[in-house]
Tab-separated table of N, CA and C in Angstrom:
chain	number	residue	atom	x	y	z
A	276	UNK	N	0.850	-1.175	0.000
A	276	UNK	CA	0.000	0.000	0.000
A	276	UNK	C	0.892	1.233	0.000
A	277	UNK	N	0.605	2.133	-0.926
A	277	UNK	CA	1.290	3.417	-0.904
A	277	UNK	C	0.245	4.481	-0.575
A	278	UNK	N	0.670	5.477	0.166
A	278	UNK	CA	-0.243	6.528	0.592
A	278	UNK	C	0.287	7.846	0.052
A	279	UNK	N	-0.608	8.630	-0.535
A	279	UNK	CA	-0.218	9.918	-1.099
A	279	UNK	C	-1.391	10.891	-1.007
A	280	UNK	N	-1.069	12.166	-1.167
A	280	UNK	CA	-2.091	13.208	-1.178
A	280	UNK	C	-2.451	13.537	-2.616
A	281	UNK	N	-3.739	13.657	-2.848
A	281	UNK	CA	-4.232	13.940	-4.193
A	281	UNK	C	-5.382	14.932	-4.076
A	282	UNK	N	-5.138	16.150	-4.495
A	282	UNK	CA	-6.162	17.193	-4.464
A	282	UNK	C	-6.811	17.308	-3.081
A	283	UNK	N	-5.980	17.286	-2.064
A	283	UNK	CA	-6.487	17.442	-0.707
A	283	UNK	C	-7.018	16.173	-0.067
A	284	UNK	N	-6.977	15.074	-0.779
A	284	UNK	CA	-7.425	13.785	-0.242
A	284	UNK	C	-6.212	12.907	0.030
A	285	UNK	N	-6.228	12.223	1.151
A	285	UNK	CA	-5.173	11.258	1.448
A	285	UNK	C	-5.648	9.904	0.910
A	286	UNK	N	-4.908	9.378	-0.074
A	286	UNK	CA	-5.298	8.156	-0.785
A	286	UNK	C	-4.344	7.020	-0.429
A	287	UNK	N	-4.908	5.876	-0.084
A	287	UNK	CA	-4.133	4.654	0.132
A	287	UNK	C	-4.387	3.763	-1.075
A	288	UNK	N	-3.348	3.533	-1.880
A	288	UNK	CA	-3.506	2.719	-3.083
A	288	UNK	C	-2.864	1.355	-2.867
A	289	UNK	N	-3.654	0.341	-3.123
A	289	UNK	CA	-3.211	-1.044	-2.964
A	289	UNK	C	-2.426	-1.440	-4.204
A	290	UNK	N	-1.373	-2.205	-4.009
A	290	UNK	CA	-0.567	-2.660	-5.136
A	290	UNK	C	-1.296	-3.688	-5.983
A	291	UNK	N	-0.871	-3.834	-7.239
A	291	UNK	CA	-1.543	-4.758	-8.153
A	291	UNK	C	-1.223	-6.234	-7.902
A	292	UNK	N	-0.201	-6.494	-7.141
A	292	UNK	CA	0.188	-7.890	-6.882
A	292	UNK	C	-0.244	-8.313	-5.493
A	293	UNK	N	-0.632	-9.574	-5.399
A	293	UNK	CA	-1.032	-10.119	-4.112
A	293	UNK	C	-2.229	-11.024	-4.266
A	294	UNK	N	-2.636	-11.578	-3.148
A	294	UNK	CA	-3.778	-12.492	-3.140
A	294	UNK	C	-5.051	-11.749	-3.516
A	295	UNK	N	-5.993	-12.454	-4.134
A	295	UNK	CA	-7.273	-11.819	-4.469
A	295	UNK	C	-7.980	-11.319	-3.211
A	296	UNK	N	-8.628	-10.184	-3.342
A	296	UNK	CA	-9.385	-9.595	-2.243
A	296	UNK	C	-10.860	-9.849	-2.495
A	297	UNK	N	-11.579	-10.310	-1.479
A	297	UNK	CA	-12.991	-10.572	-1.691
A	297	UNK	C	-13.813	-10.603	-0.417
A	298	UNK	N	-13.204	-10.893	0.693
A	298	UNK	CA	-13.991	-11.120	1.904
A	298	UNK	C	-14.116	-9.863	2.753
A	299	UNK	N	-15.048	-9.917	3.694
A	299	UNK	CA	-15.188	-8.824	4.653
A	299	UNK	C	-13.901	-8.671	5.460
A	300	UNK	N	-13.254	-9.776	5.739
A	300	UNK	CA	-11.989	-9.718	6.478
A	300	UNK	C	-10.917	-8.976	5.679
A	301	UNK	N	-10.846	-9.249	4.374
A	301	UNK	CA	-9.904	-8.523	3.515
A	301	UNK	C	-10.191	-7.026	3.581
A	302	UNK	N	-11.468	-6.666	3.505
A	302	UNK	CA	-11.858	-5.255	3.568
A	302	UNK	C	-11.460	-4.652	4.910
A	303	UNK	N	-11.718	-5.375	5.984
A	303	UNK	CA	-11.390	-4.875	7.324
A	303	UNK	C	-9.886	-4.640	7.473
A	304	UNK	N	-9.078	-5.529	6.933
A	304	UNK	CA	-7.624	-5.358	7.011
A	304	UNK	C	-7.174	-4.124	6.220
A	305	UNK	N	-7.744	-3.913	5.047
A	305	UNK	CA	-7.409	-2.729	4.251
A	305	UNK	C	-7.856	-1.456	4.961
A	306	UNK	N	-9.019	-1.506	5.555
A	306	UNK	CA	-9.549	-0.352	6.283
A	306	UNK	C	-8.634	0.001	7.449
A	307	UNK	N	-8.191	-1.002	8.188
A	307	UNK	CA	-7.294	-0.752	9.325
A	307	UNK	C	-5.997	-0.088	8.861
A	308	UNK	N	-5.443	-0.581	7.750
A	308	UNK	CA	-4.222	0.027	7.208
A	308	UNK	C	-4.467	1.458	6.759
A	309	UNK	N	-5.587	1.680	6.087
A	309	UNK	CA	-5.904	3.024	5.594
A	309	UNK	C	-6.098	3.992	6.750
A	310	UNK	N	-6.835	3.582	7.752
A	310	UNK	CA	-7.084	4.450	8.906
A	310	UNK	C	-5.781	4.763	9.627
A	311	UNK	N	-4.905	3.768	9.769
A	311	UNK	CA	-3.629	4.015	10.452
A	311	UNK	C	-2.737	4.962	9.654
A	312	UNK	N	-3.018	5.118	8.376
A	312	UNK	CA	-2.267	6.042	7.524
A	312	UNK	C	-3.001	7.366	7.319
A	313	UNK	N	-4.097	7.550	8.040
A	313	UNK	CA	-4.931	8.750	7.915
A	313	UNK	C	-5.501	8.937	6.514
A	314	UNK	N	-5.673	7.842	5.792
A	314	UNK	CA	-6.256	7.935	4.452
A	314	UNK	C	-7.776	7.958	4.562
A	315	UNK	N	-8.394	8.715	3.699
A	315	UNK	CA	-9.845	8.764	3.640
A	315	UNK	C	-10.385	8.146	2.369
A	316	UNK	N	-9.456	7.702	1.535
A	316	UNK	CA	-9.822	7.157	0.227
A	316	UNK	C	-8.918	5.943	-0.023
A	317	UNK	N	-9.490	4.838	-0.460
A	317	UNK	CA	-8.726	3.633	-0.774
A	317	UNK	C	-8.929	3.308	-2.249
A	318	UNK	N	-7.839	3.074	-2.963
A	318	UNK	CA	-7.882	2.707	-4.380
A	318	UNK	C	-7.363	1.280	-4.525
A	319	UNK	N	-8.174	0.449	-5.158
A	319	UNK	CA	-7.835	-0.967	-5.319
A	319	UNK	C	-7.838	-1.314	-6.800
A	320	UNK	N	-6.746	-1.900	-7.311
A	320	UNK	CA	-6.749	-2.349	-8.711
A	320	UNK	C	-7.787	-3.458	-8.905
A	321	UNK	N	-8.536	-3.368	-9.977
A	321	UNK	CA	-9.580	-4.361	-10.252
A	321	UNK	C	-9.015	-5.779	-10.317
A	322	UNK	N	-7.780	-5.909	-10.799
A	322	UNK	CA	-7.209	-7.253	-10.917
A	322	UNK	C	-6.942	-7.911	-9.567
A	323	UNK	N	-6.972	-7.144	-8.486
A	323	UNK	CA	-6.804	-7.716	-7.149
A	323	UNK	C	-8.103	-8.299	-6.606
A	324	UNK	N	-9.227	-7.968	-7.224
A	324	UNK	CA	-10.509	-8.469	-6.753
A	324	UNK	C	-10.812	-9.817	-7.388
A	325	UNK	N	-11.387	-10.700	-6.607
A	325	UNK	CA	-11.707	-12.034	-7.113
A	325	UNK	C	-12.776	-11.952	-8.192
A	326	UNK	N	-12.844	-12.979	-9.014
A	326	UNK	CA	-13.870	-13.057	-10.060
A	326	UNK	C	-15.263	-12.980	-9.432
A	327	UNK	N	-15.445	-13.620	-8.284
A	327	UNK	CA	-16.745	-13.613	-7.604
A	327	UNK	C	-17.184	-12.219	-7.194
A	328	UNK	N	-16.235	-11.327	-6.975
A	328	UNK	CA	-16.567	-9.956	-6.597
A	328	UNK	C	-17.493	-9.331	-7.646
A	329	UNK	N	-17.250	-9.632	-8.900
A	329	UNK	CA	-18.006	-9.029	-10.002
A	329	UNK	C	-19.288	-9.800	-10.334
A	330	UNK	N	-19.543	-10.876	-9.625
A	330	UNK	CA	-20.792	-11.631	-9.754
A	330	UNK	C	-21.686	-11.182	-8.600
A	331	UNK	N	-22.592	-10.257	-8.852
A	331	UNK	CA	-23.355	-9.646	-7.768
A	331	UNK	C	-24.145	-10.657	-6.947
A	332	UNK	N	-24.559	-11.747	-7.560
A	332	UNK	CA	-25.316	-12.750	-6.805
A	332	UNK	C	-24.458	-13.462	-5.763
A	333	UNK	N	-23.136	-13.328	-5.839
A	333	UNK	CA	-22.259	-13.918	-4.819
A	333	UNK	C	-22.269	-13.088	-3.538
A	334	UNK	N	-22.706	-11.831	-3.634
A	334	UNK	CA	-22.782	-10.881	-2.526
A	334	UNK	C	-21.418	-10.417	-2.027
A	335	UNK	N	-20.344	-10.854	-2.674
A	335	UNK	CA	-18.986	-10.474	-2.261
A	335	UNK	C	-18.783	-8.966	-2.355
A	336	UNK	N	-19.191	-8.367	-3.492
A	336	UNK	CA	-19.000	-6.930	-3.684
A	336	UNK	C	-19.772	-6.143	-2.633
A	337	UNK	N	-21.013	-6.493	-2.411
A	337	UNK	CA	-21.833	-5.770	-1.447
A	337	UNK	C	-21.261	-5.812	-0.048
A	338	UNK	N	-20.835	-6.990	0.386
A	338	UNK	CA	-20.280	-7.135	1.729
A	338	UNK	C	-18.951	-6.393	1.854
A	339	UNK	N	-18.128	-6.491	0.825
A	339	UNK	CA	-16.816	-5.841	0.811
A	339	UNK	C	-16.978	-4.321	0.846
A	340	UNK	N	-17.791	-3.800	-0.051
A	340	UNK	CA	-17.983	-2.352	-0.170
A	340	UNK	C	-18.679	-1.785	1.064
A	341	UNK	N	-19.619	-2.531	1.615
A	341	UNK	CA	-20.353	-2.043	2.795
A	341	UNK	C	-19.408	-1.749	3.954
A	342	UNK	N	-18.362	-2.528	4.098
A	342	UNK	CA	-17.377	-2.267	5.163
A	342	UNK	C	-16.777	-0.875	5.007
A	343	UNK	N	-16.419	-0.502	3.788
A	343	UNK	CA	-15.839	0.814	3.542
A	343	UNK	C	-16.851	1.918	3.847
A	344	UNK	N	-18.081	1.696	3.432
A	344	UNK	CA	-19.131	2.678	3.680
A	344	UNK	C	-19.344	2.843	5.189
A	345	UNK	N	-19.373	1.737	5.914
A	345	UNK	CA	-19.566	1.793	7.367
A	345	UNK	C	-18.481	2.609	8.066
A	346	UNK	N	-17.261	2.538	7.570
A	346	UNK	CA	-16.145	3.273	8.169
A	346	UNK	C	-15.944	4.642	7.520
A	347	UNK	N	-16.854	5.004	6.650
A	347	UNK	CA	-16.815	6.301	5.953
A	347	UNK	C	-15.509	6.520	5.196
A	348	UNK	N	-15.027	5.442	4.607
A	348	UNK	CA	-13.864	5.521	3.728
A	348	UNK	C	-14.359	5.445	2.296
A	349	UNK	N	-13.876	6.339	1.474
A	349	UNK	CA	-14.244	6.316	0.059
A	349	UNK	C	-13.410	5.238	-0.633
A	350	UNK	N	-13.956	4.678	-1.697
A	350	UNK	CA	-13.329	3.544	-2.371
A	350	UNK	C	-13.361	3.739	-3.876
A	351	UNK	N	-12.241	3.466	-4.515
A	351	UNK	CA	-12.176	3.462	-5.981
A	351	UNK	C	-11.631	2.117	-6.433
A	352	UNK	N	-12.307	1.531	-7.407
A	352	UNK	CA	-11.821	0.320	-8.058
A	352	UNK	C	-11.202	0.800	-9.369
A	353	UNK	N	-9.903	0.556	-9.529
A	353	UNK	CA	-9.154	1.041	-10.689
A	353	UNK	C	-8.949	-0.075	-11.701
A	354	UNK	N	-9.334	0.171	-12.938
A	354	UNK	CA	-9.029	-0.804	-13.975
A	354	UNK	C	-10.198	-1.051	-14.903
A	355	UNK	N	-9.907	-1.787	-15.938
A	355	UNK	CA	-10.885	-2.111	-16.967
A	355	UNK	C	-11.745	-3.290	-16.514
A	356	UNK	N	-12.990	-3.016	-16.218
A	356	UNK	CA	-13.917	-4.085	-15.832
A	356	UNK	C	-14.996	-4.260	-16.897
A	357	UNK	N	-14.717	-3.773	-18.101
A	357	UNK	CA	-15.727	-3.783	-19.166
A	357	UNK	C	-16.238	-5.193	-19.477
A	358	UNK	N	-15.392	-6.199	-19.431
A	358	UNK	CA	-15.853	-7.562	-19.715
A	358	UNK	C	-16.895	-8.000	-18.691
A	359	UNK	N	-16.679	-7.659	-17.433
A	359	UNK	CA	-17.653	-8.000	-16.385
A	359	UNK	C	-18.950	-7.229	-16.587
A	360	UNK	N	-18.824	-5.936	-16.875
A	360	UNK	CA	-19.989	-5.063	-17.035
A	360	UNK	C	-20.819	-5.480	-18.247
A	361	UNK	N	-20.152	-5.822	-19.339
A	361	UNK	CA	-20.862	-6.210	-20.564
A	361	UNK	C	-21.635	-7.514	-20.398
A	362	UNK	N	-21.184	-8.348	-19.491
A	362	UNK	CA	-21.855	-9.644	-19.317
A	362	UNK	C	-22.908	-9.623	-18.209
A	363	UNK	N	-23.100	-8.469	-17.556
A	363	UNK	CA	-24.061	-8.410	-16.450
A	363	UNK	C	-24.718	-7.041	-16.373
A	364	UNK	N	-25.989	-6.981	-16.747
A	364	UNK	CA	-26.730	-5.710	-16.650
A	364	UNK	C	-26.850	-5.244	-15.200
A	365	UNK	N	-27.083	-6.149	-14.227
A	365	UNK	CA	-27.122	-5.676	-12.838
A	365	UNK	C	-25.797	-5.036	-12.402
A	366	UNK	N	-24.676	-5.617	-12.814
A	366	UNK	CA	-23.383	-5.017	-12.476
A	366	UNK	C	-23.227	-3.677	-13.181
A	367	UNK	N	-23.622	-3.593	-14.432
A	367	UNK	CA	-23.541	-2.328	-15.166
A	367	UNK	C	-24.345	-1.247	-14.449
A	368	UNK	N	-25.533	-1.594	-13.978
A	368	UNK	CA	-26.367	-0.634	-13.258
A	368	UNK	C	-25.715	-0.239	-11.936
A	369	UNK	N	-25.137	-1.193	-11.245
A	369	UNK	CA	-24.454	-0.919	-9.976
A	369	UNK	C	-23.278	0.037	-10.190
A	370	UNK	N	-22.495	-0.198	-11.219
A	370	UNK	CA	-21.343	0.663	-11.527
A	370	UNK	C	-21.821	2.071	-11.871
A	371	UNK	N	-22.863	2.172	-12.694
A	371	UNK	CA	-23.401	3.504	-13.056
A	371	UNK	C	-23.854	4.266	-11.820
A	372	UNK	N	-24.612	3.614	-10.963
A	372	UNK	CA	-25.117	4.271	-9.750
A	372	UNK	C	-23.981	4.630	-8.798
A	373	UNK	N	-23.021	3.744	-8.647
A	373	UNK	CA	-21.876	4.032	-7.774
A	373	UNK	C	-21.117	5.252	-8.261
A	374	UNK	N	-20.915	5.331	-9.556
A	374	UNK	CA	-20.137	6.434	-10.122
A	374	UNK	C	-20.869	7.775	-10.045
A	375	UNK	N	-22.157	7.755	-9.809
A	375	UNK	CA	-22.913	9.000	-9.615
A	375	UNK	C	-22.723	9.558	-8.209
A	376	UNK	N	-22.326	8.705	-7.295
A	376	UNK	CA	-22.173	9.111	-5.904
A	376	UNK	C	-20.767	9.565	-5.569
A	377	UNK	N	-20.483	9.638	-4.293
A	377	UNK	CA	-19.174	10.096	-3.829
A	377	UNK	C	-18.430	9.044	-3.021
A	378	UNK	N	-19.074	7.934	-2.711
A	378	UNK	CA	-18.461	6.940	-1.825
A	378	UNK	C	-17.667	5.862	-2.542
A	379	UNK	N	-18.198	5.374	-3.670
A	379	UNK	CA	-17.577	4.259	-4.391
A	379	UNK	C	-17.557	4.602	-5.875
A	380	UNK	N	-16.371	4.500	-6.463
A	380	UNK	CA	-16.219	4.763	-7.893
A	380	UNK	C	-15.519	3.599	-8.570
A	381	UNK	N	-15.900	3.353	-9.794
A	381	UNK	CA	-15.212	2.414	-10.670
A	381	UNK	C	-14.603	3.272	-11.772
A	382	UNK	N	-13.280	3.354	-11.801
A	382	UNK	CA	-12.586	4.213	-12.762
A	382	UNK	C	-11.588	3.391	-13.567
A	383	UNK	N	-11.305	3.873	-14.787
A	383	UNK	CA	-10.409	3.124	-15.679
A	383	UNK	C	-8.980	3.037	-15.146
A	384	UNK	N	-8.502	4.142	-14.577
A	384	UNK	CA	-7.100	4.188	-14.147
A	384	UNK	C	-6.895	5.327	-13.160
A	385	UNK	N	-5.663	5.484	-12.701
A	385	UNK	CA	-5.383	6.533	-11.725
A	385	UNK	C	-5.565	7.922	-12.326
A	386	UNK	N	-5.404	8.077	-13.645
A	386	UNK	CA	-5.652	9.377	-14.282
A	386	UNK	C	-7.113	9.788	-14.123
A	387	UNK	N	-8.019	8.840	-14.312
A	387	UNK	CA	-9.438	9.155	-14.136
A	387	UNK	C	-9.748	9.471	-12.671
A	388	UNK	N	-9.110	8.751	-11.757
A	388	UNK	CA	-9.287	9.048	-10.332
A	388	UNK	C	-8.805	10.465	-10.034
A	389	UNK	N	-7.628	10.834	-10.553
A	389	UNK	CA	-7.094	12.182	-10.355
A	389	UNK	C	-8.091	13.217	-10.866
A	390	UNK	N	-8.651	12.984	-12.040
A	390	UNK	CA	-9.586	13.931	-12.642
A	390	UNK	C	-10.864	14.064	-11.795
A	391	UNK	N	-11.341	12.951	-11.277
A	391	UNK	CA	-12.577	12.994	-10.481
A	391	UNK	C	-12.357	13.664	-9.141
A	392	UNK	N	-11.151	13.576	-8.606
A	392	UNK	CA	-10.871	14.201	-7.311
A	392	UNK	C	-10.457	15.672	-7.450
A	393	UNK	N	-10.143	16.087	-8.656
A	393	UNK	CA	-9.708	17.462	-8.876
A	393	UNK	C	-10.838	18.426	-8.543
A	394	UNK	N	-10.486	19.563	-7.970
A	394	UNK	CA	-11.526	20.548	-7.669
A	394	UNK	C	-12.203	21.029	-8.953
A	395	UNK	N	-13.485	21.314	-8.835
A	395	UNK	CA	-14.224	21.843	-9.991
A	395	UNK	C	-13.674	23.206	-10.365
A	396	UNK	N	-13.591	23.448	-11.661
A	396	UNK	CA	-13.056	24.739	-12.131
A	396	UNK	C	-14.166	25.679	-12.491
């Protein structure tokens, strides 16, 4: 995990290598690390999330994301998830609704995250 400041936000970004993340316990461990680093935003590469995470009927995404919401930590999933979205209308709807809010975003890359966190001009 690397922690940096981005447009006034302290971001904890998880590395792309490591075991798949999917459980509430995985979320709790990331939250503890983020809080200890004073981060208010956690960025996770999509490739670190298990395949089941993107299958909404598995409930993995809901349980994982709910932990972040409960601790009032913002979350960004970084990466191309188009294959998952194209194969699931419920996931596509979930991503659209998430991206309209401020708590959970699905973004293509760190450049898009930077742009979304940038102050409005």
